[in-house]
Structures are given as structure tokens and as C-alpha cells.
PDB file of C-alpha atoms in Angstrom:
ATOM      1  CA  UNK A   3      46.692  96.558  75.257  1.00 83.00           C
ATOM      2  CA  UNK A   4      44.309  99.478  75.734  1.00 88.00           C
ATOM      3  CA  UNK A   5      42.697 100.783  72.588  1.00 89.00           C
ATOM      4  CA  UNK A   6      42.483  97.267  71.157  1.00 94.00           C
ATOM      5  CA  UNK A   7      40.388  94.164  71.760  1.00 96.00           C
ATOM      6  CA  UNK A   8      43.443  91.967  71.099  1.00 96.00           C
ATOM      7  CA  UNK A   9      41.518  89.474  69.001  1.00 97.00           C
ATOM      8  CA  UNK A  10      40.345  88.761  65.464  1.00 98.00           C
ATOM      9  CA  UNK A  11      37.400  86.882  64.017  1.00 99.00           C
ATOM     10  CA  UNK A  12      37.952  84.381  61.196  1.00 99.00           C
ATOM     11  CA  UNK A  13      34.978  83.402  59.031  1.00 99.00           C
ATOM     12  CA  UNK A  14      35.140  80.472  56.603  1.00 99.00           C
ATOM     13  CA  UNK A  15      32.300  80.814  54.100  1.00 99.00           C
ATOM     14  CA  UNK A  16      32.978  77.404  52.549  1.00 98.00           C
ATOM     15  CA  UNK A  17      32.484  75.513  55.808  1.00 98.00           C
ATOM     16  CA  UNK A  18      30.168  78.048  57.508  1.00 98.00           C
ATOM     17  CA  UNK A  19      32.482  78.091  60.516  1.00 98.00           C
ATOM     18  CA  UNK A  20      34.023  80.814  62.651  1.00 98.00           C
ATOM     19  CA  UNK A  21      36.958  81.016  65.041  1.00 98.00           C
ATOM     20  CA  UNK A  22      38.215  83.712  67.388  1.00 98.00           C
ATOM     21  CA  UNK A  23      41.988  84.140  67.584  1.00 98.00           C
ATOM     22  CA  UNK A  24      44.205  86.210  69.855  1.00 98.00           C
ATOM     23  CA  UNK A  25      46.366  88.917  68.294  1.00 98.00           C
ATOM     24  CA  UNK A  26      49.784  89.183  69.970  1.00 97.00           C
ATOM     25  CA  UNK A  27      50.438  92.563  71.542  1.00 96.00           C
ATOM     26  CA  UNK A  28      53.736  92.678  69.659  1.00 97.00           C
ATOM     27  CA  UNK A  29      51.805  92.668  66.362  1.00 97.00           C
ATOM     28  CA  UNK A  30      49.485  95.459  67.498  1.00 96.00           C
ATOM     29  CA  UNK A  31      52.450  97.577  68.590  1.00 95.00           C
ATOM     30  CA  UNK A  32      54.551  96.935  65.491  1.00 97.00           C
ATOM     31  CA  UNK A  33      51.770  97.271  62.904  1.00 97.00           C
ATOM     32  CA  UNK A  34      49.874 100.125  64.485  1.00 91.00           C
ATOM     33  CA  UNK A  35      46.273 101.000  63.700  1.00 93.00           C
ATOM     34  CA  UNK A  36      43.749  99.489  61.339  1.00 94.00           C
ATOM     35  CA  UNK A  37      45.955 100.158  58.316  1.00 95.00           C
ATOM     36  CA  UNK A  38      49.016  98.546  59.851  1.00 97.00           C
ATOM     37  CA  UNK A  39      47.160  95.509  61.168  1.00 98.00           C
ATOM     38  CA  UNK A  40      45.205  94.952  57.955  1.00 98.00           C
ATOM     39  CA  UNK A  41      48.327  95.210  55.803  1.00 97.00           C
ATOM     40  CA  UNK A  42      50.205  92.768  58.029  1.00 98.00           C
ATOM     41  CA  UNK A  43      47.369  90.235  58.072  1.00 98.00           C
ATOM     42  CA  UNK A  44      46.843  90.296  54.308  1.00 98.00           C
ATOM     43  CA  UNK A  45      50.529  89.701  53.613  1.00 96.00           C
ATOM     44  CA  UNK A  46      50.587  86.905  56.198  1.00 97.00           C
ATOM     45  CA  UNK A  47      47.344  85.258  55.113  1.00 96.00           C
ATOM     46  CA  UNK A  48      47.215  85.406  51.324  1.00 96.00           C
ATOM     47  CA  UNK A  49      49.119  82.759  49.356  1.00 94.00           C
ATOM     48  CA  UNK A  50      51.584  84.074  46.787  1.00 93.00           C
ATOM     49  CA  UNK A  51      50.058  84.674  43.329  1.00 95.00           C
ATOM     50  CA  UNK A  52      46.543  83.859  44.546  1.00 97.00           C
ATOM     51  CA  UNK A  53      43.816  84.753  42.061  1.00 98.00           C
ATOM     52  CA  UNK A  54      41.693  87.669  43.362  1.00 98.00           C
ATOM     53  CA  UNK A  55      38.544  85.609  42.758  1.00 98.00           C
ATOM     54  CA  UNK A  56      39.925  82.504  44.469  1.00 98.00           C
ATOM     55  CA  UNK A  57      38.270  81.364  47.714  1.00 98.00           C
ATOM     56  CA  UNK A  58      41.769  81.653  49.220  1.00 98.00           C
ATOM     57  CA  UNK A  59      41.896  85.419  48.654  1.00 98.00           C
ATOM     58  CA  UNK A  60      41.097  86.947  52.019  1.00 98.00           C
ATOM     59  CA  UNK A  61      38.891  89.945  52.738  1.00 98.00           C
ATOM     60  CA  UNK A  62      40.064  91.688  55.892  1.00 98.00           C
ATOM     61  CA  UNK A  63      38.055  94.365  57.703  1.00 98.00           C
ATOM     62  CA  UNK A  64      39.689  96.549  60.356  1.00 97.00           C
ATOM     63  CA  UNK A  65      38.904  99.539  62.535  1.00 93.00           C
ATOM     64  CA  UNK A  66      41.724 101.276  64.394  1.00 89.00           C
ATOM     65  CA  UNK A  67      42.179 102.062  68.103  1.00 90.00           C
ATOM     66  CA  UNK A  68      40.488 105.471  67.773  1.00 88.00           C
ATOM     67  CA  UNK A  69      37.299 104.046  66.261  1.00 89.00           C
ATOM     68  CA  UNK A  70      34.182 104.699  68.353  1.00 88.00           C
ATOM     69  CA  UNK A  71      35.982 107.321  70.459  1.00 84.00           C
ATOM     70  CA  UNK A  72      35.366 111.103  70.646  1.00 79.00           C
ATOM     71  CA  UNK A  73      38.521 111.803  68.607  1.00 84.00           C
ATOM     72  CA  UNK A  74      37.725 113.957  65.571  1.00 81.00           C
ATOM     73  CA  UNK A  75      37.823 112.162  62.225  1.00 80.00           C
ATOM     74  CA  UNK A  76      38.208 108.693  63.732  1.00 81.00           C
ATOM     75  CA  UNK A  77      35.067 107.159  62.236  1.00 86.00           C
ATOM     76  CA  UNK A  78      36.933 105.302  59.490  1.00 93.00           C
ATOM     77  CA  UNK A  79      37.343 101.632  58.660  1.00 95.00           C
ATOM     78  CA  UNK A  80      39.332  99.724  56.062  1.00 96.00           C
ATOM     79  CA  UNK A  81      39.114  96.661  53.837  1.00 98.00           C
ATOM     80  CA  UNK A  82      42.175  94.796  52.561  1.00 98.00           C
ATOM     81  CA  UNK A  83      42.310  92.180  49.798  1.00 98.00           C
ATOM     82  CA  UNK A  84      44.020  91.327  46.519  1.00 98.00           C
ATOM     83  CA  UNK A  85      42.478  93.548  43.871  1.00 98.00           C
ATOM     84  CA  UNK A  86      40.781  92.073  40.787  1.00 97.00           C
ATOM     85  CA  UNK A  87      41.360  95.434  39.114  1.00 95.00           C
ATOM     86  CA  UNK A  88      45.132  95.665  39.601  1.00 96.00           C
ATOM     87  CA  UNK A  89      46.122  92.124  40.581  1.00 96.00           C
ATOM     88  CA  UNK A  90      48.071  93.353  43.614  1.00 96.00           C
ATOM     89  CA  UNK A  91      47.612  94.201  47.285  1.00 95.00           C
ATOM     90  CA  UNK A  92      44.818  96.728  47.828  1.00 96.00           C
ATOM     91  CA  UNK A  93      43.170  98.727  50.568  1.00 96.00           C
ATOM     92  CA  UNK A  94      40.005 100.808  50.562  1.00 96.00           C
ATOM     93  CA  UNK A  95      38.553 103.113  53.202  1.00 95.00           C
ATOM     94  CA  UNK A  96      35.183 104.530  54.164  1.00 95.00           C
ATOM     95  CA  UNK A  97      33.497 106.177  57.125  1.00 92.00           C
ATOM     96  CA  UNK A  98      30.140 106.757  58.727  1.00 90.00           C
ATOM     97  CA  UNK A  99      28.125 104.789  61.246  1.00 91.00           C
ATOM     98  CA  UNK A 100      29.360 101.436  59.993  1.00 93.00           C
ATOM     99  CA  UNK A 101      32.702 102.104  61.722  1.00 94.00           C
ATOM    100  CA  UNK A 102      30.999 102.342  65.107  1.00 94.00           C
ATOM    101  CA  UNK A 103      29.059  99.113  64.614  1.00 96.00           C
ATOM    102  CA  UNK A 104      32.106  97.279  63.249  1.00 96.00           C
ATOM    103  CA  UNK A 105      34.161  98.359  66.257  1.00 96.00           C
ATOM    104  CA  UNK A 106      31.469  97.340  68.735  1.00 96.00           C
ATOM    105  CA  UNK A 107      31.594  93.733  67.579  1.00 97.00           C
ATOM    106  CA  UNK A 108      34.708  93.559  69.752  1.00 97.00           C
ATOM    107  CA  UNK A 109      37.249  92.524  67.103  1.00 98.00           C
ATOM    108  CA  UNK A 110      40.288  94.397  65.815  1.00 97.00           C
ATOM    109  CA  UNK A 111      40.061  92.532  62.515  1.00 98.00           C
ATOM    110  CA  UNK A 112      37.615  90.273  60.703  1.00 99.00           C
ATOM    111  CA  UNK A 113      39.069  87.853  58.141  1.00 99.00           C
ATOM    112  CA  UNK A 114      36.713  86.341  55.567  1.00 99.00           C
ATOM    113  CA  UNK A 115      37.859  83.395  53.467  1.00 98.00           C
ATOM    114  CA  UNK A 116      36.338  80.653  51.334  1.00 99.00           C
ATOM    115  CA  UNK A 117      33.270  80.794  49.112  1.00 99.00           C
ATOM    116  CA  UNK A 118      29.641  80.091  49.940  1.00 99.00           C
ATOM    117  CA  UNK A 119      27.762  77.621  47.726  1.00 98.00           C
ATOM    118  CA  UNK A 120      24.688  79.872  47.782  1.00 98.00           C
ATOM    119  CA  UNK A 121      24.290  83.644  48.241  1.00 99.00           C
ATOM    120  CA  UNK A 122      24.534  84.662  51.894  1.00 99.00           C
ATOM    121  CA  UNK A 123      24.880  87.690  54.090  1.00 99.00           C
ATOM    122  CA  UNK A 124      26.557  87.727  57.480  1.00 99.00           C
ATOM    123  CA  UNK A 125      25.272  89.116  60.755  1.00 98.00           C
ATOM    124  CA  UNK A 126      28.273  89.753  63.010  1.00 98.00           C
ATOM    125  CA  UNK A 127      27.777  90.842  66.612  1.00 97.00           C
ATOM    126  CA  UNK A 128      29.735  90.701  69.852  1.00 96.00           C
ATOM    127  CA  UNK A 129      27.886  87.476  70.693  1.00 95.00           C
ATOM    128  CA  UNK A 130      27.656  85.429  67.495  1.00 97.00           C
ATOM    129  CA  UNK A 131      27.946  85.178  63.727  1.00 98.00           C
ATOM    130  CA  UNK A 132      24.821  84.220  61.796  1.00 98.00           C
ATOM    131  CA  UNK A 133      24.850  83.033  58.173  1.00 99.00           C
ATOM    132  CA  UNK A 134      21.641  84.233  56.476  1.00 98.00           C
ATOM    133  CA  UNK A 135      20.389  83.236  53.044  1.00 98.00           C
ATOM    134  CA  UNK A 136      20.635  86.105  50.563  1.00 98.00           C
ATOM    135  CA  UNK A 137      18.736  84.436  47.736  1.00 98.00           C
ATOM    136  CA  UNK A 138      15.964  87.039  47.876  1.00 97.00           C
ATOM    137  CA  UNK A 139      18.490  89.886  47.900  1.00 98.00           C
ATOM    138  CA  UNK A 140      20.733  88.598  45.107  1.00 98.00           C
ATOM    139  CA  UNK A 141      20.312  90.796  42.054  1.00 98.00           C
ATOM    140  CA  UNK A 142      19.015  93.799  43.979  1.00 98.00           C
ATOM    141  CA  UNK A 143      20.562  97.272  43.913  1.00 98.00           C
ATOM    142  CA  UNK A 144      22.495  98.449  46.958  1.00 97.00           C
ATOM    143  CA  UNK A 145      19.802 100.680  48.520  1.00 97.00           C
ATOM    144  CA  UNK A 146      17.251  97.891  48.472  1.00 97.00           C
ATOM    145  CA  UNK A 147      19.764  95.263  49.585  1.00 98.00           C
ATOM    146  CA  UNK A 148      20.974  97.312  52.558  1.00 97.00           C
ATOM    147  CA  UNK A 149      17.400  97.998  53.627  1.00 97.00           C
ATOM    148  CA  UNK A 150      16.538  94.312  53.261  1.00 97.00           C
ATOM    149  CA  UNK A 151      19.482  93.156  55.374  1.00 97.00           C
ATOM    150  CA  UNK A 152      18.762  95.616  58.185  1.00 96.00           C
ATOM    151  CA  UNK A 153      15.084  94.670  58.158  1.00 96.00           C
ATOM    152  CA  UNK A 154      15.921  90.974  58.412  1.00 96.00           C
ATOM    153  CA  UNK A 155      18.435  91.572  61.216  1.00 95.00           C
ATOM    154  CA  UNK A 156      15.787  93.607  63.033  1.00 93.00           C
ATOM    155  CA  UNK A 157      18.098  95.544  65.334  1.00 88.00           C
ATOM    156  CA  UNK A 158      17.817  99.294  65.798  1.00 84.00           C
ATOM    157  CA  UNK A 159      21.535  99.772  66.450  1.00 89.00           C
ATOM    158  CA  UNK A 160      23.079  98.015  63.462  1.00 94.00           C
ATOM    159  CA  UNK A 161      24.757  98.909  60.198  1.00 94.00           C
ATOM    160  CA  UNK A 162      25.235  97.039  56.939  1.00 97.00           C
ATOM    161  CA  UNK A 163      27.482  97.105  53.912  1.00 97.00           C
ATOM    162  CA  UNK A 164      26.428  95.547  50.621  1.00 98.00           C
ATOM    163  CA  UNK A 165      27.224  94.961  46.971  1.00 98.00           C
ATOM    164  CA  UNK A 166      24.945  95.406  43.976  1.00 98.00           C
ATOM    165  CA  UNK A 167      24.665  93.586  40.643  1.00 98.00           C
ATOM    166  CA  UNK A 168      28.107  94.826  39.564  1.00 98.00           C
ATOM    167  CA  UNK A 169      29.797  93.045  42.452  1.00 98.00           C
ATOM    168  CA  UNK A 170      27.695  89.923  41.961  1.00 99.00           C
ATOM    169  CA  UNK A 171      28.760  89.768  38.315  1.00 98.00           C
ATOM    170  CA  UNK A 172      32.448  90.286  39.152  1.00 98.00           C
ATOM    171  CA  UNK A 173      32.806  93.673  37.487  1.00 98.00           C
ATOM    172  CA  UNK A 174      36.418  94.456  38.313  1.00 97.00           C
ATOM    173  CA  UNK A 175      35.757  98.001  39.534  1.00 97.00           C
ATOM    174  CA  UNK A 176      32.672  97.163  41.651  1.00 98.00           C
ATOM    175  CA  UNK A 177      32.308  98.965  44.974  1.00 98.00           C
ATOM    176  CA  UNK A 178      30.953  98.148  48.430  1.00 98.00           C
ATOM    177  CA  UNK A 179      28.264 100.526  49.730  1.00 97.00           C
ATOM    178  CA  UNK A 180      27.080 101.409  53.250  1.00 94.00           C
ATOM    179  CA  UNK A 181      24.919 104.079  54.920  1.00 91.00           C
ATOM    180  CA  UNK A 182      23.135 104.225  51.540  1.00 89.00           C
ATOM    181  CA  UNK A 183      25.685 106.508  49.864  1.00 90.00           C
ATOM    182  CA  UNK A 184      29.095 105.813  51.419  1.00 94.00           C
ATOM    183  CA  UNK A 185      31.474 103.834  49.238  1.00 95.00           C
ATOM    184  CA  UNK A 186      34.512 101.611  49.486  1.00 95.00           C
ATOM    185  CA  UNK A 187      35.401 102.625  45.971  1.00 92.00           C
ATOM    186  CA  UNK A 188      38.971 101.534  45.334  1.00 93.00           C
ATOM    187  CA  UNK A 189      40.370  98.407  43.705  1.00 95.00           C
ATOM    188  CA  UNK A 190      37.163  96.573  42.801  1.00 96.00           C
ATOM    189  CA  UNK A 191      36.693  94.975  46.213  1.00 97.00           C
ATOM    190  CA  UNK A 192      32.951  94.643  45.626  1.00 98.00           C
ATOM    191  CA  UNK A 193      33.759  91.977  43.047  1.00 98.00           C
ATOM    192  CA  UNK A 194      35.697  90.008  45.676  1.00 98.00           C
ATOM    193  CA  UNK A 195      32.546  89.889  47.825  1.00 98.00           C
ATOM    194  CA  UNK A 196      30.639  88.760  44.754  1.00 99.00           C
ATOM    195  CA  UNK A 197      33.143  85.990  44.049  1.00 99.00           C
ATOM    196  CA  UNK A 198      32.490  84.675  47.557  1.00 99.00           C
ATOM    197  CA  UNK A 199      28.707  84.912  47.009  1.00 99.00           C
ATOM    198  CA  UNK A 200      28.579  87.304  49.933  1.00 99.00           C
ATOM    199  CA  UNK A 201      25.862  89.919  49.384  1.00 99.00           C
ATOM    200  CA  UNK A 202      26.654  91.933  52.488  1.00 98.00           C
ATOM    201  CA  UNK A 203      27.489  92.097  56.175  1.00 98.00           C
ATOM    202  CA  UNK A 204      25.525  93.515  59.109  1.00 98.00           C
ATOM    203  CA  UNK A 205      27.423  94.607  62.213  1.00 98.00           C
ATOM    204  CA  UNK A 206      26.219  95.320  65.742  1.00 96.00           C
ATOM    205  CA  UNK A 207      27.414  94.971  69.301  1.00 95.00           C
ATOM    206  CA  UNK A 208      28.045  96.662  72.613  1.00 95.00           C
ATOM    207  CA  UNK A 209      31.797  96.270  73.088  1.00 95.00           C
ATOM    208  CA  UNK A 210      33.681  99.523  73.730  1.00 92.00           C
ATOM    209  CA  UNK A 211      37.397 100.198  73.477  1.00 89.00           C
ATOM    210  CA  UNK A 212      39.193 101.046  76.700  1.00 87.00           C
ATOM    211  CA  UNK A 213      41.031 104.334  76.273  1.00 84.00           C
ATOM    212  CA  UNK A 214      44.293 104.589  78.219  1.00 82.00           C
ATOM    213  CA  UNK A 215      43.833 108.275  79.129  1.00 84.00           C
ATOM    214  CA  UNK A 216      40.334 109.611  78.292  1.00 81.00           C
ATOM    215  CA  UNK A 217      41.037 113.142  79.547  1.00 82.00           C
ATOM    216  CA  UNK A 218      44.184 113.426  77.415  1.00 83.00           C
ATOM    217  CA  UNK A 219      42.254 112.178  74.384  1.00 78.00           C
ATOM    218  CA  UNK A 220      39.647 114.900  74.875  1.00 79.00           C
ATOM    219  CA  UNK A 221      42.357 117.566  75.026  1.00 79.00           C
ATOM    220  CA  UNK A 222      43.789 116.614  71.634  1.00 74.00           C
TER     221      UNK A 222
END
């Protein structure tokens, strides 16, 4: 279906393995946009009464069908998980360049599960997923961590999101930061990254969404 890539990426931090799965068009039509898809996937994926800091608690990243298009205000992405702050379903949103890079990986959703034995950060592109050691970054503040990840990835067109010491130490209101000052500030989702020993994620790629009617989109 145009506007979507019709696929998701699943990353298992425990086994350091990834799989690509098709998303049925019926799901994309019924649960429209990044919010709809993320909500559906979290409710499908998470076991009942799962502890927010359990390896079985999923982190789900989505960008909607208008991401990386000329439509005004479309540079937004979302993260879905079970909140360590409230103990229930949660969603948090942010914007900026990270939305473009997330979208260009070519996935409608990225599901992260499991827990790494050692601190890692992920490099996700339209070609591969690389698990990098984050030992040298663990304990660093977000500005320094984001800079360190982007330097290690070494790509001009890339973006990264990170946690700081609060997330690493499972502070239940910890945030995720990107573009230096943009925040995923709701529900303590930074602590969920910390529980998985995931310092951050770098995104890059060249995949572009196919718009059904580009001229009509420009007129909106």
C-alpha cells in the first residue's frame, strides 16, 4: 500500500538477531498511521502483566505514512512500550531530523525485545543492523553520547537517539534524547532502554515512501 513500506524490523537484543516481517495491508488500513500501528503492535506483542523492565517488554518505534514527505508538521515519530512510571500502556512522541532517518530505514515499525548482556547501541539502516559495543559511552550524558554514536557510525546523513545516566540507572521518569535537545519525555521510556542495556540507536538509509498522489499532497 502506498505511503507504507509494508514491513517491520524485529530486533532481539538477547540473541543479537534480527528478522524482517511483512505487515498485512489489512492491519495498515485498520490501524492507520504510526500511532495506530504502534498501539496495535504493543497490544499484540506484550504479554499480559509484563514488568516494564522485563526483557519481554517491547519497545516499538514507528513513523507514519506522511513522514519524510513535504506535508507540513509530518516530521514526527513515536515510541510505544509499557511504562515503568505508570505501569500501563504508554506512547511518547518527538520530532526533528530523526524522523526522516527513521523513515528512510524502510520500515513502518521497529520492535526491540530482549536484553543485551553488555551495553550496546544499534546502527539501523536500510541494508543492515549492526550491534556496537557501548561500553565507552555507558555513563555519559546525552550530548556526549549522541556525538559519540554519530562519530562511530561515521555517516553524514544519520541521526541518533540516546539515554543518559538516568535511563541507565532505571530512573522511572528518564527520557530519550535526540538532535541534542529534542525529547521523548513521557512515561519514563528512557528507563526501558536502560533496562535493555541499550544506550542508543542510530538510523540512516535511502528508502523513500511512495506517495499515491504527490500533486494532491502538495495542494493540502
